[in-house]
Coordinates of C-alpha atoms and ligand atoms in Angstrom, one line a residue:
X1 CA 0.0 0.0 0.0
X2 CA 3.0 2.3 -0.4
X3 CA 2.4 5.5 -2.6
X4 CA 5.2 6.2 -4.6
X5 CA 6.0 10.1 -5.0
X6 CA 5.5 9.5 -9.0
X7 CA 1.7 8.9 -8.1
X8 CA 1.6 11.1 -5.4
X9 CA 2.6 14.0 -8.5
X10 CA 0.9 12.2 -10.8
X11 CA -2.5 12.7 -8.5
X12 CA -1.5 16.1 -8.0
X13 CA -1.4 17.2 -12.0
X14 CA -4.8 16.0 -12.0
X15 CA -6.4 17.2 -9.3
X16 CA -5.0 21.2 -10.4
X17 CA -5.4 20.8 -13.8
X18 CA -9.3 19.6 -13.6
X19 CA -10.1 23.4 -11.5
X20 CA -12.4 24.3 -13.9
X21 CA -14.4 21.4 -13.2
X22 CA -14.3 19.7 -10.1
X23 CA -14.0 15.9 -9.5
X24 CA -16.4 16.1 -6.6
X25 CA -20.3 17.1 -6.7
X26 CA -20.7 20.9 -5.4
X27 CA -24.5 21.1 -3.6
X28 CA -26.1 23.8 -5.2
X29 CA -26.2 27.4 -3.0
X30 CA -24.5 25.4 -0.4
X31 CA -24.5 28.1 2.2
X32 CA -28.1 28.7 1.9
X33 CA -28.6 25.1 3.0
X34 CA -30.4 24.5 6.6
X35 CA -28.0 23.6 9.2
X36 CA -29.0 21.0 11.6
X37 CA -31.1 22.7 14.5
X38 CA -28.8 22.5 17.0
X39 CA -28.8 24.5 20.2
X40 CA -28.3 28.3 18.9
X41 CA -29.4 31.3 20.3
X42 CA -31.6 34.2 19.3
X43 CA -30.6 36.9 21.3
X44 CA -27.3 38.7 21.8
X45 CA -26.5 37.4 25.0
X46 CA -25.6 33.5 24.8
X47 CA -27.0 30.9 26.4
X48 CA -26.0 30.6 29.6
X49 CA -26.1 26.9 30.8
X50 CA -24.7 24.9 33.6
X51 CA -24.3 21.2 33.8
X52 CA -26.1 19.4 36.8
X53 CA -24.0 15.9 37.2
X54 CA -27.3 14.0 37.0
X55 CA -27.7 15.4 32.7
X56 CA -24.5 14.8 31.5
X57 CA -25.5 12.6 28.8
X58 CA -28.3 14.9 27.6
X59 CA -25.7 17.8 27.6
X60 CA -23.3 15.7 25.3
X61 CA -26.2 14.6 22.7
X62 CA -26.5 18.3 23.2
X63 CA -24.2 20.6 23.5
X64 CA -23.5 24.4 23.5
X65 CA -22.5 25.5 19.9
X66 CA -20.4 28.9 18.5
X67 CA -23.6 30.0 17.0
X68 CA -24.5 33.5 17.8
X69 CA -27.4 34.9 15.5
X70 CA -26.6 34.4 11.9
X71 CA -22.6 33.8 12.8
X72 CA -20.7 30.8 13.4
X73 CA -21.8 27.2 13.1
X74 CA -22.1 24.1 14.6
X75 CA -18.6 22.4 15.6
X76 CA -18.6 19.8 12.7
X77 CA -15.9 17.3 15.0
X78 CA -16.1 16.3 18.9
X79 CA -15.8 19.2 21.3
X80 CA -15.1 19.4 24.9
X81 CA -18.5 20.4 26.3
X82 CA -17.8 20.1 29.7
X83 CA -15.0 22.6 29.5
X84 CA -17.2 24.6 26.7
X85 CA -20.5 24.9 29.0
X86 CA -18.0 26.6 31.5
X87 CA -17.1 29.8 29.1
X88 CA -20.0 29.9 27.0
X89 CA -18.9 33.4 26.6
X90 CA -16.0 32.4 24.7
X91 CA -17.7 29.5 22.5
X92 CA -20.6 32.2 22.1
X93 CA -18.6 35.5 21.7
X94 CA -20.0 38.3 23.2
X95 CA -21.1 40.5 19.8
X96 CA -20.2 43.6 22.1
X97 CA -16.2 42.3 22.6
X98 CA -13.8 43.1 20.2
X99 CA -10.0 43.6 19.7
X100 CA -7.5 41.1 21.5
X101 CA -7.7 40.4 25.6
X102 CA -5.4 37.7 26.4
X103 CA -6.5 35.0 28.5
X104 CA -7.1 36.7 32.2
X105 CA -8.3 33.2 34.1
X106 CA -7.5 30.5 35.6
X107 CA -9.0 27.3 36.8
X108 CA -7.4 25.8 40.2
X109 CA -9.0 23.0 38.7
X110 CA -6.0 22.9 35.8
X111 CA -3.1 23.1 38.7
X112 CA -1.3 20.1 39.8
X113 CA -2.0 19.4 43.6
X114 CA 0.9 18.4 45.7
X115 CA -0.7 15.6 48.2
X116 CA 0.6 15.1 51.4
X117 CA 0.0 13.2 54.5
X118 CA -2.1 15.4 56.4
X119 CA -3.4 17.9 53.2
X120 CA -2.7 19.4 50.1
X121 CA -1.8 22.1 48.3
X122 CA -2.2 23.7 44.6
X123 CA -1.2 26.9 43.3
X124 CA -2.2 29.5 40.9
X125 CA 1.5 31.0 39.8
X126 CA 2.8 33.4 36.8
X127 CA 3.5 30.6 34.8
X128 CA -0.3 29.6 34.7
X129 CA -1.4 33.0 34.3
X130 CA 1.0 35.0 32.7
X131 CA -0.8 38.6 33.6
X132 CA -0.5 37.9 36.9
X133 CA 2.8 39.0 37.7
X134 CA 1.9 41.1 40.9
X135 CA -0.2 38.3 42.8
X136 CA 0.0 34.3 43.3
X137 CA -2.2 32.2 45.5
X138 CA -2.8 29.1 46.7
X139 CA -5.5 26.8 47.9
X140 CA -4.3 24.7 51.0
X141 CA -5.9 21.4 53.0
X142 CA -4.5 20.5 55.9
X143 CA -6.7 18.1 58.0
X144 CA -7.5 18.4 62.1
X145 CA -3.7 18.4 63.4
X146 CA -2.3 19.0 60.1
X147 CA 1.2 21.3 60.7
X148 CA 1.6 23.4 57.6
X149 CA 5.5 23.8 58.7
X150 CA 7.0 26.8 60.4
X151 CA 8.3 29.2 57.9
X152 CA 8.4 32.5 56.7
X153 CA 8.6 33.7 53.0
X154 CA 10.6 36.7 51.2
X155 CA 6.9 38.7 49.8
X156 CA 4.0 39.3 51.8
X157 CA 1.1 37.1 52.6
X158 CA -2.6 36.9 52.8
X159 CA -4.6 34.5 54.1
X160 CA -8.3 33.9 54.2
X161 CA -10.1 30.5 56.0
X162 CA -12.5 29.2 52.7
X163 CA -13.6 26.3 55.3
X164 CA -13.1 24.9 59.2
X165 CA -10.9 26.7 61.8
X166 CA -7.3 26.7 61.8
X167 CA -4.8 27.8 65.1
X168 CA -2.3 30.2 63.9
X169 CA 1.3 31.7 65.8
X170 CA 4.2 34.1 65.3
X171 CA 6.3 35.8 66.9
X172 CA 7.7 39.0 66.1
X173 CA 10.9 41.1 65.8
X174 CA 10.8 41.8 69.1
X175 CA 9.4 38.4 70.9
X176 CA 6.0 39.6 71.3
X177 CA 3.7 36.5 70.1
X178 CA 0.0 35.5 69.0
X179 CA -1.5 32.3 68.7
X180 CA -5.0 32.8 67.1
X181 CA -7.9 30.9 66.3
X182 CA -9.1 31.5 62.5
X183 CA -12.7 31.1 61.6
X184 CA -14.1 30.2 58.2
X185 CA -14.5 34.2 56.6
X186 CA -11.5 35.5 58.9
X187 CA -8.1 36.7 57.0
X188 CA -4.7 37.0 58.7
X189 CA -1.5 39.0 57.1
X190 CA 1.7 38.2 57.5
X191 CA 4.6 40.9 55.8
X192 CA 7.5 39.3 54.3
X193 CA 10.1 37.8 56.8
X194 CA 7.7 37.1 59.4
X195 CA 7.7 33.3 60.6
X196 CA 4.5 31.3 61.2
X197 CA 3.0 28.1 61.5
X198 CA -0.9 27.0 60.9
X199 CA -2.4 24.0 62.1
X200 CA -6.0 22.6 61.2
X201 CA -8.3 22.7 64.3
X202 CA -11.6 21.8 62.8
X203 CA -12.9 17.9 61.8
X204 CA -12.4 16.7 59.5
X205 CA -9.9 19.6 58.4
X206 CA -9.9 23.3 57.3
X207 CA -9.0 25.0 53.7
X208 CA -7.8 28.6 53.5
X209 CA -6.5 30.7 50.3
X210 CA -3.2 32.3 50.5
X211 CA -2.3 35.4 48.0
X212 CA 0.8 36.5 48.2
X213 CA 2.0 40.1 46.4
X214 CA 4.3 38.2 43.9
X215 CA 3.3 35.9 41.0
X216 CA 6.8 33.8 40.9
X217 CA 5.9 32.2 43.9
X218 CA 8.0 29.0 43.6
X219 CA 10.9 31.7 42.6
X220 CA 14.2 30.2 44.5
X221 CA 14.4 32.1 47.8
X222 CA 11.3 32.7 48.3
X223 CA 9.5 29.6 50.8
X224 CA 12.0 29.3 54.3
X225 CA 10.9 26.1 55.9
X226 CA 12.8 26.0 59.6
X227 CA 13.2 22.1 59.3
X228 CA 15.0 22.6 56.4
X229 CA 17.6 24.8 57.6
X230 CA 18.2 23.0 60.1
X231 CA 19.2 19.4 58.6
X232 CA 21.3 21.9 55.9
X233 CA 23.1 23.3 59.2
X234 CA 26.2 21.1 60.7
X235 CA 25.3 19.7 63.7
X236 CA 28.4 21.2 65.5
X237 CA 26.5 24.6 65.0
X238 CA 23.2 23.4 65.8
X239 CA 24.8 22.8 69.4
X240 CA 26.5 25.7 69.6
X241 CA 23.6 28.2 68.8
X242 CA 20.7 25.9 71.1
X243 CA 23.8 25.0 74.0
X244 CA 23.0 21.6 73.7
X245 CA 24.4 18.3 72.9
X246 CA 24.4 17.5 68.6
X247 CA 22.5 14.7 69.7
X248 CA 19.4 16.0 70.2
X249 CA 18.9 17.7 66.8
X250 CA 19.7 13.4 64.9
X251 CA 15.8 13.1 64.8
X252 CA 15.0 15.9 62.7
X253 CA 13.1 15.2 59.8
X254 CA 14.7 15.6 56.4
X255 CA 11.6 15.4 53.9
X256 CA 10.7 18.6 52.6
X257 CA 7.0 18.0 53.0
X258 CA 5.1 21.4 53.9
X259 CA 2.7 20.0 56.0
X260 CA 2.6 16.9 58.3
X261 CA -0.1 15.0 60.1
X262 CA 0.2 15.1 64.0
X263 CA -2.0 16.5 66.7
X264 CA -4.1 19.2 67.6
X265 CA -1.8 22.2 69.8
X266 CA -3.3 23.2 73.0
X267 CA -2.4 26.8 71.6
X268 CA -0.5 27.9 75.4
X269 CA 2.0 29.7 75.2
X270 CA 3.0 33.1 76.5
X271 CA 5.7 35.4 76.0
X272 CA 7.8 37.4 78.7
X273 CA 8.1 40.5 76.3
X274 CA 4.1 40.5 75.9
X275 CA 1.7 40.0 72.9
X276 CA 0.8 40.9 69.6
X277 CA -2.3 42.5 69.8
X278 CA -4.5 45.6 68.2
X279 CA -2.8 47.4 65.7
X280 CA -0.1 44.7 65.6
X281 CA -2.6 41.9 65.3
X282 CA -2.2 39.6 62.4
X283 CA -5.4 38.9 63.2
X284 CA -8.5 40.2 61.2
X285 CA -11.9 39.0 62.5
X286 CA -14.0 39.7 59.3
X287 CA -16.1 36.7 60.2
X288 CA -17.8 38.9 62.6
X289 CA -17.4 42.1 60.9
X290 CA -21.1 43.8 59.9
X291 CA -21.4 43.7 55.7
X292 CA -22.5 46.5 54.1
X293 CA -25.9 45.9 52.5
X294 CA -27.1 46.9 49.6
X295 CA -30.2 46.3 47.0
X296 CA -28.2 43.6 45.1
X297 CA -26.0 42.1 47.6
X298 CA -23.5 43.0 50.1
X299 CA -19.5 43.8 50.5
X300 CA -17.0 43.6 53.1
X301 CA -13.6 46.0 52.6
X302 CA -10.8 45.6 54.6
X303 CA -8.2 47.6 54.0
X304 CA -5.3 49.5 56.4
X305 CA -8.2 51.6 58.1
X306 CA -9.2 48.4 59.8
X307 CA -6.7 46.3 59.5
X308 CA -3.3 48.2 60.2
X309 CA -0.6 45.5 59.8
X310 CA -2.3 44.9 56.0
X311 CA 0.3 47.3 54.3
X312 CA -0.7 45.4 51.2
X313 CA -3.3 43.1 50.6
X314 CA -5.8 45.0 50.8
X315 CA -9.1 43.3 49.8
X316 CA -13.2 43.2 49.1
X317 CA -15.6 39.9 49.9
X318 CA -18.4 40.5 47.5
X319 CA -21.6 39.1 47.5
X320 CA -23.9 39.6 44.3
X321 CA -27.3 38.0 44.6
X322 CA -28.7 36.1 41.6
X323 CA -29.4 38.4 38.4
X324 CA -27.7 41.4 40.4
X325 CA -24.2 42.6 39.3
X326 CA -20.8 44.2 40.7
X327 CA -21.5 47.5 39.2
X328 CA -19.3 48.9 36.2
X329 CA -16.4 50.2 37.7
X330 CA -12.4 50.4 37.4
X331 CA -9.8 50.8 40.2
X332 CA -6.7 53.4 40.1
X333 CA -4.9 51.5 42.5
X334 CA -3.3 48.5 39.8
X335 CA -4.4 45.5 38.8
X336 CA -7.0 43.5 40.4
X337 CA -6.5 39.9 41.5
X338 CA -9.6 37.9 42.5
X339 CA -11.0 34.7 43.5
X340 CA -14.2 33.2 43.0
X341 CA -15.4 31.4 46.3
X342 CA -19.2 30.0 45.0
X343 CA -21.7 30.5 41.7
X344 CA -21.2 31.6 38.5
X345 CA -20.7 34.6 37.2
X346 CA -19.4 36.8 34.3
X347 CA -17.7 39.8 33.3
X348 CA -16.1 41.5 30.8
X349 CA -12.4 43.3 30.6
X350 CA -12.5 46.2 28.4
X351 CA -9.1 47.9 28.1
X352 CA -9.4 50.7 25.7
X353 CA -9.3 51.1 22.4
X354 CA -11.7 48.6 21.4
X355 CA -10.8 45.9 23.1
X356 CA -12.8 43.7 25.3
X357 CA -13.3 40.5 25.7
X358 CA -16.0 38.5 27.8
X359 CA -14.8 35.6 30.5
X360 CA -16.9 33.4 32.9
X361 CA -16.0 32.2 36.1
X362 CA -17.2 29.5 38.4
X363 CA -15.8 28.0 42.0
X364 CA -12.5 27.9 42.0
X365 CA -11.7 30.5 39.4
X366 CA -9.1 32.6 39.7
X367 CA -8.6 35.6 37.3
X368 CA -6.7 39.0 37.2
X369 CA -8.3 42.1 35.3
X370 CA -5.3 44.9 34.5
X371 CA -4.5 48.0 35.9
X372 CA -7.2 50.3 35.6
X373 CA -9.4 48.3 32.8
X374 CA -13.0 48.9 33.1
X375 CA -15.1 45.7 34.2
X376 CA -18.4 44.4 35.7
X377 CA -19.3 41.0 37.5
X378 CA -22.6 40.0 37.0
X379 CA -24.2 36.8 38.6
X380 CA -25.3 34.7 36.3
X381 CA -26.2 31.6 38.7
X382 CA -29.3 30.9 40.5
X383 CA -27.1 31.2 43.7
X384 CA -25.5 34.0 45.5
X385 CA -21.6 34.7 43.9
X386 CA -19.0 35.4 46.9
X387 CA -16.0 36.6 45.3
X388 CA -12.8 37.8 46.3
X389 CA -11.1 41.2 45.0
X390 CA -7.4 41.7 46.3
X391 CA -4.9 44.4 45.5
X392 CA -1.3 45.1 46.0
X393 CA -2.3 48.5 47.9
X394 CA -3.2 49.6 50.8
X395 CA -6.6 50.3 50.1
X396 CA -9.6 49.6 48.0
X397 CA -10.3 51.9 45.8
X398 CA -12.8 52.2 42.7
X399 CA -14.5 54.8 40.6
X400 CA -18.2 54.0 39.3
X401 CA -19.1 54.7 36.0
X402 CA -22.5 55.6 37.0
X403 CA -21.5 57.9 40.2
X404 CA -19.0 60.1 37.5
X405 CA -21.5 60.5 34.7
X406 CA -24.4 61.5 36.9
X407 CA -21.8 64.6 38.7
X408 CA -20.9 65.8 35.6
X409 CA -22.8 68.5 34.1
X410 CA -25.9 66.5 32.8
X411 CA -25.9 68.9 29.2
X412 CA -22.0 68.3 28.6
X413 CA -22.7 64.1 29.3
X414 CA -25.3 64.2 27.0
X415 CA -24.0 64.9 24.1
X416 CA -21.0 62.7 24.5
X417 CA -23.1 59.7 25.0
X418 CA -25.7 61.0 22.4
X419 CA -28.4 60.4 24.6
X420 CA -31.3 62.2 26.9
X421 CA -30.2 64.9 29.9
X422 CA -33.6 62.9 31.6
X423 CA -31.5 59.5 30.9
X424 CA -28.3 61.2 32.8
X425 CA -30.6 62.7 35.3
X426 CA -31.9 59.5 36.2
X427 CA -27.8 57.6 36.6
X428 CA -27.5 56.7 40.5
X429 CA -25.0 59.8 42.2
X430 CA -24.6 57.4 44.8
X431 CA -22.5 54.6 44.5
X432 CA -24.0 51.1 45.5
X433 CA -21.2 48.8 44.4
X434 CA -24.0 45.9 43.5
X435 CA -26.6 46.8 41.7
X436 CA -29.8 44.9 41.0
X437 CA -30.8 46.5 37.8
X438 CA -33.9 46.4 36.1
X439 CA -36.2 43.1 34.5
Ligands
NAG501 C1 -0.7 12.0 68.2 O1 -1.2 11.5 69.5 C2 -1.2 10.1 69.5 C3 -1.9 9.6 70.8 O2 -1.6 10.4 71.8 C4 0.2 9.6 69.4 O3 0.2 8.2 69.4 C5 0.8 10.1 68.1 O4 2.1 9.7 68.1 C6 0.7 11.6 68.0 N1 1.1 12.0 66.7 C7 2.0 12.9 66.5 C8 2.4 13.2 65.1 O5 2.6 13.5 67.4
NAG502 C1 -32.7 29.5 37.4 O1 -33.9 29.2 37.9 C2 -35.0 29.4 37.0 C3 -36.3 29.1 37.7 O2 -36.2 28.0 38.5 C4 -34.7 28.4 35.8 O3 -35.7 28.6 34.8 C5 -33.4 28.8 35.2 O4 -33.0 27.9 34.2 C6 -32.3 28.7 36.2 N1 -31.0 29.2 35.7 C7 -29.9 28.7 35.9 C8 -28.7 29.3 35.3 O5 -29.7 27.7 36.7
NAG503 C1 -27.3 60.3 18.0 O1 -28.6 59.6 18.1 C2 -29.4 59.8 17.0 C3 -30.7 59.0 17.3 O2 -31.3 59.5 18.5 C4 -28.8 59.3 15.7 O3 -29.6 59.6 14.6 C5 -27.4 60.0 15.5 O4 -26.8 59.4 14.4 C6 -26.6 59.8 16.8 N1 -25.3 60.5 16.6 C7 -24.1 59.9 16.6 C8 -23.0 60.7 16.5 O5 -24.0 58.7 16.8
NAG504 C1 -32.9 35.6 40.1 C2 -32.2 35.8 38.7 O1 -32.4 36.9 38.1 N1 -31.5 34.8 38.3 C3 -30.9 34.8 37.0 C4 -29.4 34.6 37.2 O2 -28.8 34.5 35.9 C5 -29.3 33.4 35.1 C6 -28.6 33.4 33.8 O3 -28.5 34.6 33.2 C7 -30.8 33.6 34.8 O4 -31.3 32.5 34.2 C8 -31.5 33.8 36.1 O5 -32.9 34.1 35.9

């Protein structure tokens, strides 16, 4: 069955020479044709559909096509309609994007978890989402007693407890210490250099998200684990710096394992030179801290006003009920890091000139949206969205689009939007953060 080239040539000659009329049948007005009524949709906004376990046959007999109006058409070979129902804003483009928007998300669900006895850990770095160069994160496990090991690292951290209760120390500078109890909702900080350890309190185990103000998180020099400087110290030293016999340093471990099972800490300890508490606390209680509410949901900031040893860090919890929306807005502060904690939601980037570009985000979801672009988050889910916005400032910060047109003179807004001075009248001067919008 070999194909010599002379045939192969041969084969070609033919098939140019006979252009004028083709070897093969051509249907006539081809494009006119009905295409198979597939799943399409009629209005600009695409179909929006998530994928309960219990219908994931139906959805693959069925699934979401690139049809939007009278453009695109259905995917002629297999597709992967899991992954597809997930951004149906990018199968389905958005008629209203336009230009080019790299990719801005990421899925935890695409990182690599690193299993351990007693947890796990998987990370969202530069590498996975090349805008993010000011932030990195990571979702931790560790189970009740579970030591994520004593260390310290060389950029600032954030922490926030997703699920459980965790038992938290450090001790500073100056040998004041706290040992603190973190409750699902509460955040710590910890600024570069300073040591800590976390232990899981709660059964069967707890789950918190780190960020940290750096994407190259696995960057060389960057995680200091104390057991591993001390088995990369000489004995002889380890005796001289604790004044006690080598011997007693032979049993520790030498895996490099960043967290161990073992038992639950009584939390006791006290220090002679006093604790670390108020506006040294790394300690920020925002489990019990009062929301503000509003129409379409409800927002928590915490930023260096509250929260003085956040230098950095600082961050939002939103909550946007079903069919309300983070209202169009754009910070001045840099870019935006953020997390999505439950639903599903969307929202699109626009960065000037023409360029915007449409993403959707579910659990998990990580994403960055750049310095100063103009966004929105709307909840597109049946359930509330909690989402997470950090940023490598001290404070939050954002302008509303609505709150900026309505304070500028009404006439002078009106004729750069071509529309009413009644329309601009009636733009909110306040500035709710979530809206609900109209049906
Ligand atoms: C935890 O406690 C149990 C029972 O007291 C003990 O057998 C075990 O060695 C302890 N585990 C660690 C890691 O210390
Ligand atoms: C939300 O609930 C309504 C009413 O039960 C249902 O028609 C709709 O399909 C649901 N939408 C989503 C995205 O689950
Ligand atoms: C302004 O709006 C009117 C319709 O109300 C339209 O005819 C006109 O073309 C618009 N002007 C611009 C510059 O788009
Ligand atoms: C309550 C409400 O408005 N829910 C809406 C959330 O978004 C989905 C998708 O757009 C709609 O189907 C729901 O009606």
């Amino acid at each position: 069955m070999r194909t010599s080239l002379l045939q192969a040539t041969a084969l070609f000659v033919v098939l140019t020479s006979a252009a004028a009329t083709p070897p093969y049948p051509i249907p006539e007005a081809a494009n006119d044709a009905p295409q198979p009524q597939r799943r399409q949709t009629k209005h600009l906004r695409p179909i929006i559909e998530r994928v309960p376990a219990s219908s994931l046959e139906k959805r693959a007999e069925e699934p979401l096509q690139p049809v939007v109006g009278v453009k695109g058409a259905p995917l002629l070979i297999p597709e992967n309609s899991l992954l597809d129902s997930q951004n149906p804003d990018h199968l389905q483009t958005n008629p209203t994007d336009g230009g080019l928007v790299t990719n801005l998300k990421w899925s935890m669900s695409l990182s690599g978890m690193n299993l351990f006895e007693g947890g796990f850990v998987r990370e969202q770095v530069v590498t996975d989402l090349p805008p993010s160069k000011d932030f990195s994160a990571a979702q931790n496990h560790v189970n009740q007693g579970a030591i994520r090991h004593m260390h310290w690292h060389d950029i600032n951290e954030w922490g926030y407890v997703t699920a459980g209760s965790l038992l938290i120390g450090a001790v500073s500078d100056e040998g004041k210490n706290q040992v603190f109890r973190a409750n699902k909702g509460d955040m710590w900080f910890f600024p570069k250099g300073q040591g800590h350890v976390i232990q899981g309190l709660s059964s069967p185990g707890a789950e918190y998200l780190l960020v940290f103000d750096n994407g190259d998180f696995d960057a060389k020099g960057r995680t200091f684990n104390v057991d591993d400087w001390l088995v990369h110290t000489p004995p002889s030293v380890l005796a001289k710096n604790f004044g006690m016999p080598e011997s007693v340093f032979a049993s520790i471990p030498k895996s490099a394992a960043s967290i161990m099972k073992g038992n639950a800490s009584t939390g006791l300890i006290s220090s002679p030179n006093g604790k670390l508490e108020g506006a040294s606390s790394f300690h920020y209680r925002a489990s019990e801290k009062p929301f503000t509410v509003v129409e379409g949901g409800r927002y928590l900031k915490v930023d260096k006003s509250v929260f003085p040893i956040q230098t950095t860090l600082a961050s939002q919890i939103v909550e946007i009920k079903p069919g309300a929306m983070r209202e169009m807005h754009w910070h001045p502060t840099g870019v935006e890091w953020v997390y999505f904690v439950q639903g599903s939601a969307r929202a699109t980037v626009w960065l000037g000139g023409a360029n915007a570009r449409t993403f959707d985000f579910t659990t998990g979801d990580t994403a960055v949206f750049p310095d100063n672009s103009g966004h929105y988050i709307e909840n597109v889910s049946n359930e509330t969205v909690t989402y997470l916005e950090i940023f490598k400032a001290d404070t939050v910060k954002d302008f509303s689009l609505s709150q900026w047109l309505s304070l500028t003179p009404n006439d002078l807004v009106a004729q750069v939007l071509n529309v009413s001075i009644e329309t601009v009248k009636k733009f909110r001067t306040d500035k709710p953060v979530i809206v609900m919008g109209k049906k």
